[in-house]
């Protein structure tokens, strides 16, 4: 059996259930979930980073979210939400909820860690120049934290994109459709094709976000991170996130 | 340094424990050599990997013990893809099966659907060395289910009755139901039904049940013996054109283990087993009763114990 046959069959690339349509659906769920996760995690992360309050409680709660099994939460949420909504919202709300839950911890952790890790000398200098605490936050701490915040957003989005495949378990569209339906009907080329497309989408998004990081991060910080890169062991995003977990 | 050796030793022993756990967790762990010895005196009873199959296997087990046959229980083995080879190689000798499922497993193209046709088609194609005993009247088959209120509103009794409303209805079921003959494909070719939509959910599990009960779908692929059918007041539409193969509970046994005592005992069980009884057995299990207790109670109620 040619396992790549499905992927290169033009028939699978058109129509309402073709690959492009499912990529769109997949990205719609993913980006909506990311936006909600950011709306929650960024303000909270800035608050925790600046005040130092709630590190244990809020960050602890956010990190326990990581431990919840997505599939279990999804099915449980469908059971509850389907009592209220009789249309597709009964499946869309739980799916987005699960993805938001996945997206919050990396963004939150990296935001408060980035703000707390701002060079105290830079903060002191700004204060000496007469900056108000608010100005220090927006003009010193947030720009300095930006590389770490963006890498948090990046790992959140990658995790969301790869997990958004479980939306297919509760009848929704997206690239999980190919994996679930292919598995149910022993159509392995379809499963493999779906998995390859998910991986490709994740890679492309990763590259776009890396490009975005280069564009928005201050050149001064970039030089600092290049200097850091010359050190023998460079901590990856993941290790930074784990190291700073209380 | 010492710590590192200790850690390595701990890791190694953890790995060994895991491997050992795998070996003992394998329901087919006994090698063929053991089975050869056991065969003369003991009947090894297996089951598929869900509660209904286990309680049926337990009923067989207790019925055989009642007539003095030595049994060994190896329940909850796995899907048919695993249990059929296990029957063939003698890892198990007896299993409760469903006639239509075994038939389509052995011959995917079979179109037999009535109970008699299915049994007639099944007997000649069973692997040599295996034999199907009398089927019970009890069936656990695919049914198209609607809610009581939908059935009343549109006056639905049979699958054919759906013809006027199908385009307004969304069907819920597992992903394979959408693509197989005994599913959406057959509903179109045999009944001429084209539905408004299809939702890929689970195999008559919690997602499908809640979707049907709460109105995300109007028709669902369910199993006739599912306690949820009663609990949620679902109505099973009669399969008037026989799209879904009959699924009578049928013991499949190795010829080498079959004696007239065993045959009589198992046929006595099958003679008393009806679909409503299977539903009530499933209900007891879903209420937390043990397989053993449910099986004992049923056998006593039927005067078989």
Tab-separated table of C-alpha atoms in Angstrom, chain A residues 121-225:
chain	number	residue	atom	x	y	z
A	121	UNK	CA	19.566	48.003	36.452
A	122	UNK	CA	17.394	48.958	33.478
A	123	UNK	CA	14.380	49.392	35.756
A	124	UNK	CA	16.462	51.458	38.196
A	125	UNK	CA	17.788	53.616	35.402
A	126	UNK	CA	14.270	54.284	34.122
A	127	UNK	CA	13.091	55.160	37.611
A	128	UNK	CA	16.070	57.501	37.993
A	129	UNK	CA	15.075	59.240	34.793
A	130	UNK	CA	11.662	59.964	36.308
A	131	UNK	CA	9.579	57.230	34.675
A	132	UNK	CA	6.317	56.445	36.442
A	133	UNK	CA	5.747	52.773	37.326
A	134	UNK	CA	3.325	52.605	34.399
A	135	UNK	CA	5.929	53.981	31.990
A	136	UNK	CA	8.514	51.549	33.380
A	137	UNK	CA	6.116	48.719	32.672
A	138	UNK	CA	5.270	49.661	29.082
A	139	UNK	CA	8.602	51.126	27.996
A	140	UNK	CA	11.092	48.932	29.857
A	141	UNK	CA	9.675	45.749	31.331
A	142	UNK	CA	7.275	44.701	28.568
A	143	UNK	CA	9.744	45.305	25.692
A	144	UNK	CA	12.446	43.432	27.629
A	145	UNK	CA	10.038	40.565	28.311
A	146	UNK	CA	8.871	40.462	24.696
A	147	UNK	CA	11.183	37.692	23.416
A	148	UNK	CA	10.111	35.378	26.230
A	149	UNK	CA	6.418	36.331	25.888
A	150	UNK	CA	6.515	35.661	22.155
A	151	UNK	CA	8.158	32.308	22.662
A	152	UNK	CA	5.389	31.494	25.148
A	153	UNK	CA	2.776	32.425	22.556
A	154	UNK	CA	4.625	30.335	19.998
A	155	UNK	CA	4.669	27.215	22.108
A	156	UNK	CA	1.015	27.809	23.060
A	157	UNK	CA	-0.030	28.057	19.419
A	158	UNK	CA	1.950	24.975	18.405
A	159	UNK	CA	0.389	22.975	21.211
A	160	UNK	CA	-3.062	24.268	20.262
A	161	UNK	CA	-2.590	23.422	16.579
A	162	UNK	CA	-1.465	19.887	17.304
A	163	UNK	CA	-4.204	19.298	19.886
A	164	UNK	CA	-6.981	20.880	17.799
A	165	UNK	CA	-7.133	17.506	16.045
A	166	UNK	CA	-9.252	16.230	18.956
A	167	UNK	CA	-12.097	18.511	17.852
A	168	UNK	CA	-12.808	15.748	15.342
A	169	UNK	CA	-13.673	13.383	18.194
A	170	UNK	CA	-16.763	15.480	18.892
A	171	UNK	CA	-17.859	15.702	15.257
A	172	UNK	CA	-16.201	19.026	14.404
A	173	UNK	CA	-14.091	19.712	11.321
A	174	UNK	CA	-10.390	20.408	11.165
A	175	UNK	CA	-7.435	18.263	10.273
A	176	UNK	CA	-8.276	15.725	12.989
A	177	UNK	CA	-11.139	14.616	10.736
A	178	UNK	CA	-8.685	12.764	8.465
A	179	UNK	CA	-6.918	11.127	11.400
A	180	UNK	CA	-10.090	10.018	13.209
A	181	UNK	CA	-12.052	8.964	10.123
A	182	UNK	CA	-9.019	7.288	8.579
A	183	UNK	CA	-8.476	5.342	11.785
A	184	UNK	CA	-12.126	4.299	12.044
A	185	UNK	CA	-12.185	2.911	8.523
A	186	UNK	CA	-8.628	1.482	8.547
A	187	UNK	CA	-7.717	3.990	5.819
A	188	UNK	CA	-4.101	4.439	6.880
A	189	UNK	CA	-3.051	6.601	3.922
A	190	UNK	CA	-5.748	9.088	4.996
A	191	UNK	CA	-4.517	9.028	8.616
A	192	UNK	CA	-0.904	9.509	7.573
A	193	UNK	CA	-1.839	12.245	5.092
A	194	UNK	CA	-3.796	14.079	7.801
A	195	UNK	CA	-0.921	13.786	10.268
A	196	UNK	CA	1.582	15.087	7.718
A	197	UNK	CA	-0.635	18.088	6.940
A	198	UNK	CA	-0.962	18.899	10.666
A	199	UNK	CA	2.820	18.752	11.048
A	200	UNK	CA	3.322	20.918	7.960
A	201	UNK	CA	0.834	23.525	9.169
A	202	UNK	CA	2.538	23.617	12.577
A	203	UNK	CA	5.950	24.075	10.955
A	204	UNK	CA	4.782	26.893	8.692
A	205	UNK	CA	3.136	28.682	11.615
A	206	UNK	CA	6.315	28.236	13.673
A	207	UNK	CA	8.405	29.809	10.900
A	208	UNK	CA	5.972	32.730	10.576
A	209	UNK	CA	6.135	33.370	14.304
A	210	UNK	CA	9.923	33.211	14.340
A	211	UNK	CA	9.901	35.810	11.557
A	212	UNK	CA	7.469	37.946	13.551
A	213	UNK	CA	9.732	37.741	16.584
A	214	UNK	CA	12.659	39.058	14.560
A	215	UNK	CA	10.493	41.972	13.382
A	216	UNK	CA	9.063	43.118	16.714
A	217	UNK	CA	11.809	42.425	19.236
A	218	UNK	CA	14.104	45.395	19.880
A	219	UNK	CA	17.484	45.005	18.107
A	220	UNK	CA	19.247	45.634	21.404
A	221	UNK	CA	17.605	42.610	22.970
A	222	UNK	CA	18.311	40.526	19.916
A	223	UNK	CA	22.026	41.230	20.243
A	224	UNK	CA	21.804	40.184	23.861
A	225	UNK	CA	20.163	36.935	22.931
